[in-house]
Short mmCIF file of C-alpha atoms (C1' of nucleotides) in Angstrom, two decimals:
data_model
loop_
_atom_site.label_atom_id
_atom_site.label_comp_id
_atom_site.label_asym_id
_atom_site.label_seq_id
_atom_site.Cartn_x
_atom_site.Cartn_y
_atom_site.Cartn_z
CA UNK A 293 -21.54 -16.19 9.34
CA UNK A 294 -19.49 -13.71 7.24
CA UNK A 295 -16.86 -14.13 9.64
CA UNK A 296 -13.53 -12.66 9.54
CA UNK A 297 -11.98 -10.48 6.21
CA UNK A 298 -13.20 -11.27 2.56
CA UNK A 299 -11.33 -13.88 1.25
CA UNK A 300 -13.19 -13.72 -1.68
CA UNK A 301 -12.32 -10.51 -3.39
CA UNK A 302 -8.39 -11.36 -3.03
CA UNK A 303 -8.98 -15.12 -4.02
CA UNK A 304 -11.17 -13.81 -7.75
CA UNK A 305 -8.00 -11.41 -8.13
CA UNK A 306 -5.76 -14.03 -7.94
CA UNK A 307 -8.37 -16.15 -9.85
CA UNK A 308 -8.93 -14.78 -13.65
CA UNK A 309 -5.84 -16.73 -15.58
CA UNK A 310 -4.29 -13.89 -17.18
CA UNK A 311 -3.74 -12.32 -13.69
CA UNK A 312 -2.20 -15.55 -12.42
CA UNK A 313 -0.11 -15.60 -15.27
CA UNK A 314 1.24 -12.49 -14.40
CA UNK A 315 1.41 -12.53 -10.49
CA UNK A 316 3.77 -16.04 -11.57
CA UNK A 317 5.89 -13.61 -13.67
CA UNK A 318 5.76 -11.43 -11.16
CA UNK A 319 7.22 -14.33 -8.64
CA UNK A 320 10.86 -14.18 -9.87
CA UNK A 321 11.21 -10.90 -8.37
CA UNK A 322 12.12 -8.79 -10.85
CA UNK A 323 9.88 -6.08 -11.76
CA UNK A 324 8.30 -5.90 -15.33
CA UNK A 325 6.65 -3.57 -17.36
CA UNK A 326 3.08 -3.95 -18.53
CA UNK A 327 4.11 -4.47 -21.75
CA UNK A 328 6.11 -7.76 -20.62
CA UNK A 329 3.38 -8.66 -18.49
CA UNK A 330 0.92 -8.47 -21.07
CA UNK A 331 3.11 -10.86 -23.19
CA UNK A 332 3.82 -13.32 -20.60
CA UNK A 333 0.00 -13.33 -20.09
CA UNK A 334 -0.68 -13.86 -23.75
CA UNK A 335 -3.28 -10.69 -23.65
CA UNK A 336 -3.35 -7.18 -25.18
CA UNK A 337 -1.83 -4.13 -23.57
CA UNK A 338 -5.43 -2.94 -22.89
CA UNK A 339 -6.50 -5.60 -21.54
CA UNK A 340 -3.75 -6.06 -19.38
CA UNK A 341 -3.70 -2.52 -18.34
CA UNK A 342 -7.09 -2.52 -16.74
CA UNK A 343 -6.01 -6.00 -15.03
CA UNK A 344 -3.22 -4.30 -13.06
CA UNK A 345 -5.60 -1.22 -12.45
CA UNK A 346 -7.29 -4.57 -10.45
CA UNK A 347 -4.01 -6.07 -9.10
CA UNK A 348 -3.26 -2.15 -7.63
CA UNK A 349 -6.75 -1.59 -6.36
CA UNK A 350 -6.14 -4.58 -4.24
CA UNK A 351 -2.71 -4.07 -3.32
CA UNK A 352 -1.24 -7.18 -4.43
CA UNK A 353 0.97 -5.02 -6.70
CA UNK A 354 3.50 -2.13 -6.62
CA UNK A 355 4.13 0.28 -9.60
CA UNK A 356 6.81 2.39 -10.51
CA UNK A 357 6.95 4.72 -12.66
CA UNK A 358 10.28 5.07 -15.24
CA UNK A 359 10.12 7.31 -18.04
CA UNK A 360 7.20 6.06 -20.58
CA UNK A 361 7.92 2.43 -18.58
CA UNK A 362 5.81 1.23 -15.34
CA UNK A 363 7.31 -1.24 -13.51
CA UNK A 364 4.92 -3.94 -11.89
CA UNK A 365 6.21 -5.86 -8.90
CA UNK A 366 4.39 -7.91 -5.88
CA UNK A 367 3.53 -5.58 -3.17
CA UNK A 368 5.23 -7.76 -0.67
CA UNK A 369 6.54 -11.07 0.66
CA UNK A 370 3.31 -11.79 1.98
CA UNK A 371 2.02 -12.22 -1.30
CA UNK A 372 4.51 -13.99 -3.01
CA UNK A 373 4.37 -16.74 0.30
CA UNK A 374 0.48 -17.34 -0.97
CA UNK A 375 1.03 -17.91 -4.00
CA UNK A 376 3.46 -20.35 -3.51
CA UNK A 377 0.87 -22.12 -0.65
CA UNK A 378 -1.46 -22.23 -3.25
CA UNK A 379 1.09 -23.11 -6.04
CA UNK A 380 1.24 -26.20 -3.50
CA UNK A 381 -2.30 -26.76 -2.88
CA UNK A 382 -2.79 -26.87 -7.12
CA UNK A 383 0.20 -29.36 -7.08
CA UNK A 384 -1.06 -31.43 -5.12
CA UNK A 385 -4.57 -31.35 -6.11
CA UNK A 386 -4.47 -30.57 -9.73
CA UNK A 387 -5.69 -34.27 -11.33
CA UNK A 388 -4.50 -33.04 -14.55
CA UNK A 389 -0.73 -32.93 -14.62
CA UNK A 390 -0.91 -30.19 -17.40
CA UNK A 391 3.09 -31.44 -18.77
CA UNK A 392 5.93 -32.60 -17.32
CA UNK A 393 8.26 -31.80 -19.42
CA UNK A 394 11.92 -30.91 -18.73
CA UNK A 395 11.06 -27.61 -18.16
CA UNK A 396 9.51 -28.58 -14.74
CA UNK A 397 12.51 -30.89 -13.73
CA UNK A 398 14.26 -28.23 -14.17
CA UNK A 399 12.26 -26.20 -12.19
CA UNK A 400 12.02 -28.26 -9.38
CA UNK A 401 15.28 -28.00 -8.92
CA UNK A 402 15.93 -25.15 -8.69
CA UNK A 403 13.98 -21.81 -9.43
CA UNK A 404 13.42 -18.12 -7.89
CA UNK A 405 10.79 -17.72 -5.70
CA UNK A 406 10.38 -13.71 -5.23
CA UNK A 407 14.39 -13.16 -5.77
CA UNK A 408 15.27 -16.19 -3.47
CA UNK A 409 16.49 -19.76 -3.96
CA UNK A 410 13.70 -22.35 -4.56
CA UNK A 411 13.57 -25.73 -5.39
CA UNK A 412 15.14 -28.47 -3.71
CA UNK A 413 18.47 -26.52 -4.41
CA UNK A 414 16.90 -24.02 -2.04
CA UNK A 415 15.89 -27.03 0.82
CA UNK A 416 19.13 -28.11 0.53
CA UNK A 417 20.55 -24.84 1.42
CA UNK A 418 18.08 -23.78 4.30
CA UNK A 419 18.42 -27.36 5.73
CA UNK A 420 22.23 -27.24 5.89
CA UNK A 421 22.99 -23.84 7.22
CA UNK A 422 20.51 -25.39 9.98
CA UNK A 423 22.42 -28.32 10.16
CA UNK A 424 25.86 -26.28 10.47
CA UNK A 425 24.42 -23.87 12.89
CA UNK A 426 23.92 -21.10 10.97
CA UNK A 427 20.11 -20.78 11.36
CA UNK A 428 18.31 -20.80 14.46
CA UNK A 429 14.71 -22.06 14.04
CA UNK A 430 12.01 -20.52 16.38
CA UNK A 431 8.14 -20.87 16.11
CA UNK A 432 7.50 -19.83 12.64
CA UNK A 433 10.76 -17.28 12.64
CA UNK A 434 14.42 -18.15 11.85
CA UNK A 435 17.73 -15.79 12.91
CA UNK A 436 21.28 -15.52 11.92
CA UNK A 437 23.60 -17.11 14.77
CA UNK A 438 26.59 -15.62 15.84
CA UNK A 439 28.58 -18.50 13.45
CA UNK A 440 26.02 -17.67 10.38
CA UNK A 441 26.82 -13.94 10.83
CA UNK A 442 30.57 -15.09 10.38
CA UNK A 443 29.81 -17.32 7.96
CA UNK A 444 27.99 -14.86 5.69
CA UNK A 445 30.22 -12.16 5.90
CA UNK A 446 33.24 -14.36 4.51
CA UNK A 447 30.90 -15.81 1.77
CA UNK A 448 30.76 -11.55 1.02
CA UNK A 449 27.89 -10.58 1.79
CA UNK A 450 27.23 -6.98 3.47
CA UNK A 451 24.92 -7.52 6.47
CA UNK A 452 25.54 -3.77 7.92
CA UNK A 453 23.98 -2.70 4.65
CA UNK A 454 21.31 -5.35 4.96
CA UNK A 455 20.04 -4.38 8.49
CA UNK A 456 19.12 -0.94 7.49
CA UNK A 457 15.45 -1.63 6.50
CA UNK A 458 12.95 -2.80 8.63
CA UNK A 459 11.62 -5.91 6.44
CA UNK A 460 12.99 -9.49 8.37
CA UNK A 461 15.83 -10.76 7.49
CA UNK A 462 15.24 -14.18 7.87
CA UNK A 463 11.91 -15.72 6.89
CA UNK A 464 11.15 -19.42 6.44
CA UNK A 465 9.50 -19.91 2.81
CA UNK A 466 7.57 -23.08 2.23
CA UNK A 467 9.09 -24.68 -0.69
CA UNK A 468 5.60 -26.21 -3.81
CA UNK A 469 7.45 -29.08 -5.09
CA UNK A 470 9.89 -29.94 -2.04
CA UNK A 471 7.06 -28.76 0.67
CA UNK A 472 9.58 -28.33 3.01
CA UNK A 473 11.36 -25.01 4.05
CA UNK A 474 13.65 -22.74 2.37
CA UNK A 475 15.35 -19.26 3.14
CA UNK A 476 13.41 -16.25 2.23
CA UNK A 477 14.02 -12.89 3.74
CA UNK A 478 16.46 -10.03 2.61
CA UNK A 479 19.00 -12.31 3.56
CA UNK A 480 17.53 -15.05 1.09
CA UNK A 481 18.07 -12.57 -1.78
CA UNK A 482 21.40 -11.60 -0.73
CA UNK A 483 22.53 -15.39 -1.30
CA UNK A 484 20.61 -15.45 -4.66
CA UNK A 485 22.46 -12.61 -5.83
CA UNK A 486 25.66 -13.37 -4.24
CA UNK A 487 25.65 -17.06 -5.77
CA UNK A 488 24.93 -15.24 -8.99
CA UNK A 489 27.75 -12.40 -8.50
CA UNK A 490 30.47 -15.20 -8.36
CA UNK A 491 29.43 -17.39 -11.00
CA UNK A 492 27.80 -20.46 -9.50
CA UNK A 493 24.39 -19.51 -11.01
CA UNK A 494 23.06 -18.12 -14.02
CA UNK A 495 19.32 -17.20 -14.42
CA UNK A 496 17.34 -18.56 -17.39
CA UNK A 497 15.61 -15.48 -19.18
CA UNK A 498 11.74 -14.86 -18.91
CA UNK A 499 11.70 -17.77 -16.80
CA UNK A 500 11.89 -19.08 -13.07
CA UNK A 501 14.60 -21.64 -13.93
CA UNK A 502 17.66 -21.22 -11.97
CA UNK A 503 21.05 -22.86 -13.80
CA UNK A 504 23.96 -24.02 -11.74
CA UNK A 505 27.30 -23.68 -13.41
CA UNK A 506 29.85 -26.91 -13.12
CA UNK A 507 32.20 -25.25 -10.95
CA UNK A 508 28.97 -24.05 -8.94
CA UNK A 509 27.59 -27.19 -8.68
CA UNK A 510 30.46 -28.86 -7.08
CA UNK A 511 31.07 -25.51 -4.64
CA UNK A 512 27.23 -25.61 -3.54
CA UNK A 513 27.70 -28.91 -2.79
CA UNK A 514 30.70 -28.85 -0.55
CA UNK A 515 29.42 -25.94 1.02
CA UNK A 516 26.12 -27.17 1.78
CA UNK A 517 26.31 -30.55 1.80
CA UNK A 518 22.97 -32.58 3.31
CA UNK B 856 5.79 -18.50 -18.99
CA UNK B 857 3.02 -21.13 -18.11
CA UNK B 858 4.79 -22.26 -14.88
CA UNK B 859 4.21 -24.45 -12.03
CA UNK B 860 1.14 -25.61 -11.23
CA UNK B 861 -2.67 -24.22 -12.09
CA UNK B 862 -2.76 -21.36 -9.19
CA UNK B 863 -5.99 -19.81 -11.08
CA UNK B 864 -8.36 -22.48 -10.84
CA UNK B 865 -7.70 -22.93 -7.21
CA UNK B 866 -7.88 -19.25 -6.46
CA UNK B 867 -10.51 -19.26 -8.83
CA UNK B 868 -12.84 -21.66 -6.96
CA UNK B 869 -11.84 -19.83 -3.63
CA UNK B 870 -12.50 -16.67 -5.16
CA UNK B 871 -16.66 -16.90 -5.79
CA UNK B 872 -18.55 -15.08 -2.61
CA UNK B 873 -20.30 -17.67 -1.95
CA UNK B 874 -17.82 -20.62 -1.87
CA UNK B 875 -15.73 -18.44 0.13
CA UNK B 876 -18.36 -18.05 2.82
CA UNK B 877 -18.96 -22.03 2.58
CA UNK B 878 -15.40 -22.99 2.95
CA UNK B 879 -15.12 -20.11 6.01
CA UNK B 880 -17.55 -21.58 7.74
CA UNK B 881 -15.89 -25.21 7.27
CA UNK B 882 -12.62 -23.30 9.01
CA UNK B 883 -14.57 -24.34 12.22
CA UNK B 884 -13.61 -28.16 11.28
CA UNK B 885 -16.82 -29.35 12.00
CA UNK B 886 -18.37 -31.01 8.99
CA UNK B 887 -21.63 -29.28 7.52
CA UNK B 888 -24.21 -30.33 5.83
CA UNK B 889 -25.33 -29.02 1.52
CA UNK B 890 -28.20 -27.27 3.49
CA UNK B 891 -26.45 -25.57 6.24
CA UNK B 892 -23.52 -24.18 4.09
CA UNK B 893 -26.81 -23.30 1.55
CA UNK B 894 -27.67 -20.72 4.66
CA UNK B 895 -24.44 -20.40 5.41
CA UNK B 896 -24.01 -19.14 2.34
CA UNK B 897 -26.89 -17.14 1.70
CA UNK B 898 -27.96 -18.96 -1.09
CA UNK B 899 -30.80 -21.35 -2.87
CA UNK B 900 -29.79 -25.39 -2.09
CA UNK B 901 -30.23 -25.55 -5.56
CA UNK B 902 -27.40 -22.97 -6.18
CA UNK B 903 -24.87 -24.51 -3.71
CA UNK B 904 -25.26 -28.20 -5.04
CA UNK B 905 -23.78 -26.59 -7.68
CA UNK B 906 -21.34 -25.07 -5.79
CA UNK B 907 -20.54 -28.03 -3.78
CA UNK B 908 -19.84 -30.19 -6.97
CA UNK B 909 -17.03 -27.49 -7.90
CA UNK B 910 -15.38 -27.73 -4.90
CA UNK B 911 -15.13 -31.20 -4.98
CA UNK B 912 -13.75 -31.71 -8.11
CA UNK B 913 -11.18 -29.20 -7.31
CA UNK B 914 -10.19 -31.07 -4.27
CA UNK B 915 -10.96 -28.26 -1.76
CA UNK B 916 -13.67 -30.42 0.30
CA UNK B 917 -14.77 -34.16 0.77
CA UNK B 918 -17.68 -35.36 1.36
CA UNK B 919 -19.62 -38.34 3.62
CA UNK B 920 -23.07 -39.49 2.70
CA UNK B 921 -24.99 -40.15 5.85
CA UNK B 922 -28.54 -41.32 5.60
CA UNK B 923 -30.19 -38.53 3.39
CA UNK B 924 -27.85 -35.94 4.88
CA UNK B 925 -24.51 -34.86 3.19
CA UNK B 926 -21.65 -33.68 5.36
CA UNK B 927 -18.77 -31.56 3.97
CA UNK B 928 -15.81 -30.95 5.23
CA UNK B 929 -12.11 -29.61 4.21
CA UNK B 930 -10.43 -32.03 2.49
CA UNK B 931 -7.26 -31.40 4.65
CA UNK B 932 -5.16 -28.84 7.03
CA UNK B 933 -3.31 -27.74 4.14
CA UNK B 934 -6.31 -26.33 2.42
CA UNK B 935 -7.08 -24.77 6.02
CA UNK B 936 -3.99 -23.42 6.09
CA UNK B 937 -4.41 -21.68 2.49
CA UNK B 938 -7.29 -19.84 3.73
CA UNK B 939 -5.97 -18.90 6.81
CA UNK B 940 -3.32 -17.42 4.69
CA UNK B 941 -5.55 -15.75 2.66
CA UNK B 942 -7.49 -14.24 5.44
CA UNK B 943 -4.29 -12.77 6.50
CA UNK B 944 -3.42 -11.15 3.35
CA UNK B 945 -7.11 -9.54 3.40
CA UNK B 946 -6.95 -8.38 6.52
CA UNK B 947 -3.96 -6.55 5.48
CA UNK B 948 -4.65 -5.25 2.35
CA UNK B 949 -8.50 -4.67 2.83
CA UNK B 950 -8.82 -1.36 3.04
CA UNK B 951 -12.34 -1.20 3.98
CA UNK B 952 -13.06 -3.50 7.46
CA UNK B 953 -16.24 -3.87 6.78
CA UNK B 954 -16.94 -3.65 10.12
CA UNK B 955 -15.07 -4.09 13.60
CA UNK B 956 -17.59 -4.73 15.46
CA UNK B 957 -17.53 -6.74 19.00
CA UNK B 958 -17.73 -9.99 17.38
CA UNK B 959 -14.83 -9.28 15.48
CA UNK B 960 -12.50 -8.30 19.03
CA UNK B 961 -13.98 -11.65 19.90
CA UNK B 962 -13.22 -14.01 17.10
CA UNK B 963 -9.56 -12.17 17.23
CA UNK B 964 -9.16 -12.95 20.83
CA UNK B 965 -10.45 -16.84 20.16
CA UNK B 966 -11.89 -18.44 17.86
CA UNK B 967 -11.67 -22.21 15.79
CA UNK B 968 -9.43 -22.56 13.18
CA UNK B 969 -9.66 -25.99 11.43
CA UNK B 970 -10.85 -28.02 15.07
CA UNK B 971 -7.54 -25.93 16.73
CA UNK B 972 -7.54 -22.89 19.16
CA UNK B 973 -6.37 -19.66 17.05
CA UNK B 974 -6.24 -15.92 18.46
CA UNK B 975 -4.69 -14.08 21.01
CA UNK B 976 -5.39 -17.25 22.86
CA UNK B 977 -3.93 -19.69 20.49
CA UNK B 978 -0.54 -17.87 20.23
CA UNK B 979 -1.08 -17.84 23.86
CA UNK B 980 -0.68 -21.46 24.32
CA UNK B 981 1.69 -22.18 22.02
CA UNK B 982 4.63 -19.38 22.84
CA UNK B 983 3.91 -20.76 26.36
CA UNK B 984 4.17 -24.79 25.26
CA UNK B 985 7.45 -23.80 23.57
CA UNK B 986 8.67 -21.43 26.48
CA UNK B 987 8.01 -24.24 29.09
CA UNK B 988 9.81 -26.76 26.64
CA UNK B 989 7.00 -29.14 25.49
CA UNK B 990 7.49 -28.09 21.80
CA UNK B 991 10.52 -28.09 19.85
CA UNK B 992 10.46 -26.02 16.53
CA UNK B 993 12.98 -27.04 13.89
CA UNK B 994 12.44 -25.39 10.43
CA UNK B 995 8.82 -25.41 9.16
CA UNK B 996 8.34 -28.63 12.13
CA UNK B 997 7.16 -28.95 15.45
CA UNK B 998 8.02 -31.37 17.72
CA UNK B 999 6.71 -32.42 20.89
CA UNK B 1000 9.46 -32.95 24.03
CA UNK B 1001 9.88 -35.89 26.62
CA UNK B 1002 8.35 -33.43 28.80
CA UNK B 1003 5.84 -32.25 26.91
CA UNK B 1004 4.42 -36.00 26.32
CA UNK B 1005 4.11 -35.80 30.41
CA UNK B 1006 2.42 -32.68 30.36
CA UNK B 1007 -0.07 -33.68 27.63
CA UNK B 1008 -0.94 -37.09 29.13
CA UNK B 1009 -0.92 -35.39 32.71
CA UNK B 1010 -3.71 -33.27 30.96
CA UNK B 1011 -5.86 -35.77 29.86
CA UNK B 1012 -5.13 -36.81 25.97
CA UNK B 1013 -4.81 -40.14 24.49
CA UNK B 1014 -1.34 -39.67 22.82
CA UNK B 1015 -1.50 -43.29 21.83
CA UNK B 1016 -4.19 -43.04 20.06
CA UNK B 1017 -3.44 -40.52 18.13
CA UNK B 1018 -0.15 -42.02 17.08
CA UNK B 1019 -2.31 -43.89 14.62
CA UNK B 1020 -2.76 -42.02 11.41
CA UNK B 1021 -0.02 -40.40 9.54
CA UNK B 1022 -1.17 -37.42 9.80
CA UNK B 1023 1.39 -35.16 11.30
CA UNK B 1024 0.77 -34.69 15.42
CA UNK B 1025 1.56 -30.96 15.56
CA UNK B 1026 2.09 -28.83 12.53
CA UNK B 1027 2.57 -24.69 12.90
CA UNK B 1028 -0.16 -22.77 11.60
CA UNK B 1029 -0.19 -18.90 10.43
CA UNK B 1030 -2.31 -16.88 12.80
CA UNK B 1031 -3.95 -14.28 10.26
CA UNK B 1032 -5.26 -11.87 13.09
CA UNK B 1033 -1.95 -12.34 15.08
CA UNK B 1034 0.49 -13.09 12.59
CA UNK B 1035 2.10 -15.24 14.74
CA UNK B 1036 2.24 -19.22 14.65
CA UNK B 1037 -0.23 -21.16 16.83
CA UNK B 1038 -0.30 -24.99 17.67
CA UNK B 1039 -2.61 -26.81 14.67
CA UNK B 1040 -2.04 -31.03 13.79
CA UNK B 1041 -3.64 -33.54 15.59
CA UNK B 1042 -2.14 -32.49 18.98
CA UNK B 1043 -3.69 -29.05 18.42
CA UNK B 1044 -7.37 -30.26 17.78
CA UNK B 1045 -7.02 -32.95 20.88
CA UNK B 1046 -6.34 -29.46 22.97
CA UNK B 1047 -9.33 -27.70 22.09
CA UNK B 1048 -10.97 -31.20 22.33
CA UNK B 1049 -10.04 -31.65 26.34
CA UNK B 1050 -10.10 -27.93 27.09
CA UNK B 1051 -13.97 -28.47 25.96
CA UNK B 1052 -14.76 -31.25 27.73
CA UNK B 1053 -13.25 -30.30 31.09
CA UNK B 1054 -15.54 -26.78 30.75
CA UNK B 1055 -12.54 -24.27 30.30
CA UNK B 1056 -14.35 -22.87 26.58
CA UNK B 1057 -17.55 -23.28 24.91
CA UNK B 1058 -17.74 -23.16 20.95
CA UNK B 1059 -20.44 -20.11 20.31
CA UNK B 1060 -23.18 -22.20 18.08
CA UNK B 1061 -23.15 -21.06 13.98
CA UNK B 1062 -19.77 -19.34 14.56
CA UNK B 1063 -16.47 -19.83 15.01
CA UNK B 1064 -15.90 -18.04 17.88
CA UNK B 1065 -14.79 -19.50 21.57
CA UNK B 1066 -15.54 -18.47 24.82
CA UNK B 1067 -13.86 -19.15 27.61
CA UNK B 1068 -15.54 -19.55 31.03
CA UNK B 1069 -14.92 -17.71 34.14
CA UNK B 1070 -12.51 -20.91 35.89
CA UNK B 1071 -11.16 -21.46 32.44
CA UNK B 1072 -9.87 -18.22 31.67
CA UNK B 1073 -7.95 -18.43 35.16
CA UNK B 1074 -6.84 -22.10 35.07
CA UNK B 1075 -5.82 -21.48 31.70
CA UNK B 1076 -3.61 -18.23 32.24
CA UNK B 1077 -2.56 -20.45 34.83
CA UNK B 1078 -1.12 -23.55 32.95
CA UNK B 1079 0.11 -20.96 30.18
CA UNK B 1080 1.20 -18.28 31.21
CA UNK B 1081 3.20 -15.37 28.92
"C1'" DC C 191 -47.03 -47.85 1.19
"C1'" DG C 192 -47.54 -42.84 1.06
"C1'" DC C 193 -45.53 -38.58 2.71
"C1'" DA C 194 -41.90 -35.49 4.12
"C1'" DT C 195 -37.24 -34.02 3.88
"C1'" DG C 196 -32.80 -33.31 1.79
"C1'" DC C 197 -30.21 -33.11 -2.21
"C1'" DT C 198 -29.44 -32.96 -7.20
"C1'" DT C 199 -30.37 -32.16 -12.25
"C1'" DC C 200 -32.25 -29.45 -15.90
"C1'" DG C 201 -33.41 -25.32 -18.14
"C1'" DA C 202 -33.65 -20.57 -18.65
"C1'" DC C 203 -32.35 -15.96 -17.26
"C1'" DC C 204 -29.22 -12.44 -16.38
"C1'" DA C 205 -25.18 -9.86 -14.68
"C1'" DT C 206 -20.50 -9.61 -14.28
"C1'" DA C 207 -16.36 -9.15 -16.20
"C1'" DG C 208 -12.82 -10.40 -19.63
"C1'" DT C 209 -11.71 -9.19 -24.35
"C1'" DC C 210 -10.13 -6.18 -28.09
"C1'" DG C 211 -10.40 -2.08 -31.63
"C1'" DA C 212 -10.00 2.75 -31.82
"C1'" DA C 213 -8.35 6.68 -29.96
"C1'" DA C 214 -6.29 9.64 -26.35
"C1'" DC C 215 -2.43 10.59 -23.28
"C1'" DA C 216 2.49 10.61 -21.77
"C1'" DT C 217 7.22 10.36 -22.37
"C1'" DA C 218 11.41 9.91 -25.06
"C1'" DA C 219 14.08 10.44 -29.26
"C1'" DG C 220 15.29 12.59 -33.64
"C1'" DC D 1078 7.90 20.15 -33.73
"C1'" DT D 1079 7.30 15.58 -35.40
"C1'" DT D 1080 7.51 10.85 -34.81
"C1'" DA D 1081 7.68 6.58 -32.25
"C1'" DT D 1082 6.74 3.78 -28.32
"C1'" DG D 1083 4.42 2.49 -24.14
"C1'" DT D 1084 0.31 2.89 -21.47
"C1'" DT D 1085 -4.38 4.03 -20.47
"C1'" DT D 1086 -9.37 5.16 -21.39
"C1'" DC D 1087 -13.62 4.37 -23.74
"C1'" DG D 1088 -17.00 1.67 -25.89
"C1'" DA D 1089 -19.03 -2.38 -27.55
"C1'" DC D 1090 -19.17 -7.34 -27.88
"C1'" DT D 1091 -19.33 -11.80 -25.89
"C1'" DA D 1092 -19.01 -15.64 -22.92
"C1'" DT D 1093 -18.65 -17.52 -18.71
"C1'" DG D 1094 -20.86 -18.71 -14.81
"C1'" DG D 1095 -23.88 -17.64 -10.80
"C1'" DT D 1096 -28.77 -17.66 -9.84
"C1'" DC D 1097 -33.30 -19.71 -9.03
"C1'" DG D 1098 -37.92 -22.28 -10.36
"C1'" DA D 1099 -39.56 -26.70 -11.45
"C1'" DA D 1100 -39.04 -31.33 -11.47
"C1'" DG D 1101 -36.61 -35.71 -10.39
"C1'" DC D 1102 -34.13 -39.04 -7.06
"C1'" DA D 1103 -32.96 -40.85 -2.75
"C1'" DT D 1104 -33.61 -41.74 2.02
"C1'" DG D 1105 -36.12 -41.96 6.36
"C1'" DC D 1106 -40.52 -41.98 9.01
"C1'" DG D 1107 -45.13 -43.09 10.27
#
DNA sequence: CGCATGCTTCGACCATAGTCGAAACATAAG
DNA sequence: CTTATGTTTCGACTATGGTCGAAGCATGCG
């Protein structure tokens, strides 16, 4: 047959262990170093220096150079939206349920997902700006009404700034653990950062866990209420 | 870190050449038996037994034992889905195409994805469905209209009958060589289905490309048009 | 019952690739 | 310059796993 592009190359990148460990690091969004990287993937620097040689080669990853620092992110939102599909395919197939601790609760609840809201925290956002109007679903893309443009704005965020680059600003992200929808998009990390600017949030170091506050908790709800 | 679910065994399994070239070829939906993903495959029977076992301890395919025959199949649409994912992100990010030739403007322009229309053709259908009104699309969920329940019984399908299983009726699916969403679910599979047996396409044998014929290409600009 | 066909198991072979120690390179700081 | 830190290259080791030949089951056919 050999029909179509080779899965397989891009599938055995994502496949060694200590290169999924790292593309999951890599899924909060922020950038790391290869140093951090090699720690979260519990390998040496070597070894994790000629992994991200691979990760490059294939374009899954970005580098930056910073003084005597490389930063590592994903290459794109394309990426990060498989690995959360197959995040969800492992979920639901993995027979071995390696620990649910609270960790995952916790996770499931709410968690970044490439700089973005996650979790059912996240569902519960997308789901209610739909609900209020905010969102307008279309085939498999999602824009800003005239009342979410409003809305935004007064919740401070700066869409003129946003609209400069080219990369969508509203993209539908399906959610592992909820497997329904969330906001992803620059206009997914703008709430992220937002929520985290005024003090609803707080992010759990070297970790995808996402915190609410008290006073957040209460505000989220009210303003997105399902 | 050690989050979320096992993504590297997944990947992992999808990530071997030949696996990847079985599971491909199951894209078509059509179940297959050890031997003809063996040749599919390129490999010994011996070797893809092997193979085979893998797969279906990891969930990705299920099998049904018919006299001394075994067919194999994908376990579900969301492992379809995965690999249509996939295929997009290598199309992208491969920098070599190994090779563009005619088959390949075909299999772009229509081809089987999971039992469903994809290509040109797919997206085709299903921006025209939506335009017309027969599909709704709220968030990561399509829904078919009052009118669109006419239109599909005026065109021949048994929407009764496939009411019956819970598996969802229409369900959005990533187009990797259009990157835009065509119609998969049940109602997607009964298309291709009718549009087969009332001689508008012909599956190409050992491949997963379609071919329309001469009155089908017209009747079917026709019914949905851009 | 024998024979053919399809699939699987076993065993052995071999290549690929992940791993780290040692050392080189690059950048920053003192 | 010297020293320290972060990253990469090189080389060698090792293990995992893909591969097939030979043999063993299972099913269908004459």
């Amino acid at each position: 047959m050999r029909d179509g592009p080779d899965i397989a190359q891009i599938a055995a990148l994502i496949g060694d262990p200590a290169r999924a460990n790292m593309l999951t690091a890599l899924m909060s969004g922020k950038a790391l170093t290869a140093g951090e990287l090699a720690r979260e993937a519990g390998i040496s620097p070597q070894t994790a220096s000629s992994h991200l040689k691979k990760l490059l080669a294939g374009s899954l990853v970005r580098v930056r150079g910073q003084g005597r620092h490389k930063y590592y992110g994903l290459s794109g939102e394309d990426v990060a939206h498989v690995l959360e599909n197959l995040m969800g395919l492992a979920a639901g197939r993995g027979h071995l349920r390696t620990q649910t601790g609270p960790k995952d609760a916790e996770l499931r609840s709410a968690r970044v997902c490439y700089n973005h809201l996650a979790g059912s925290r996240g569902v519960q956002m997308f789901t209610a700006m739909q609900k209020q109007g905010y969102l307008e679903t279309t085939e498999d893309a999602v824009h800003l009404t005239e009342e979410g443009t409003q809305f935004c704005t007064g919740f401070g965020i700066d869409l003129e700034g946003l609209g400069r680059s080219r990369a969508p600003l509203c993209r539908p992200c399906l959610d592992w653990s909820e497997r329904e929808t969330h906001l992803a998009g620059k206009l997914g990390r703008a709430m992220l950062t937002r929520m985290e600017e005024i003090g609803w949030l707080v992010r759990i170091p070297d970790s995808r866990i996402i915190r609410f506050t008290r006073t957040g908790e209460t505000e989220f709800d009210a303003q997105f209420s399902a």
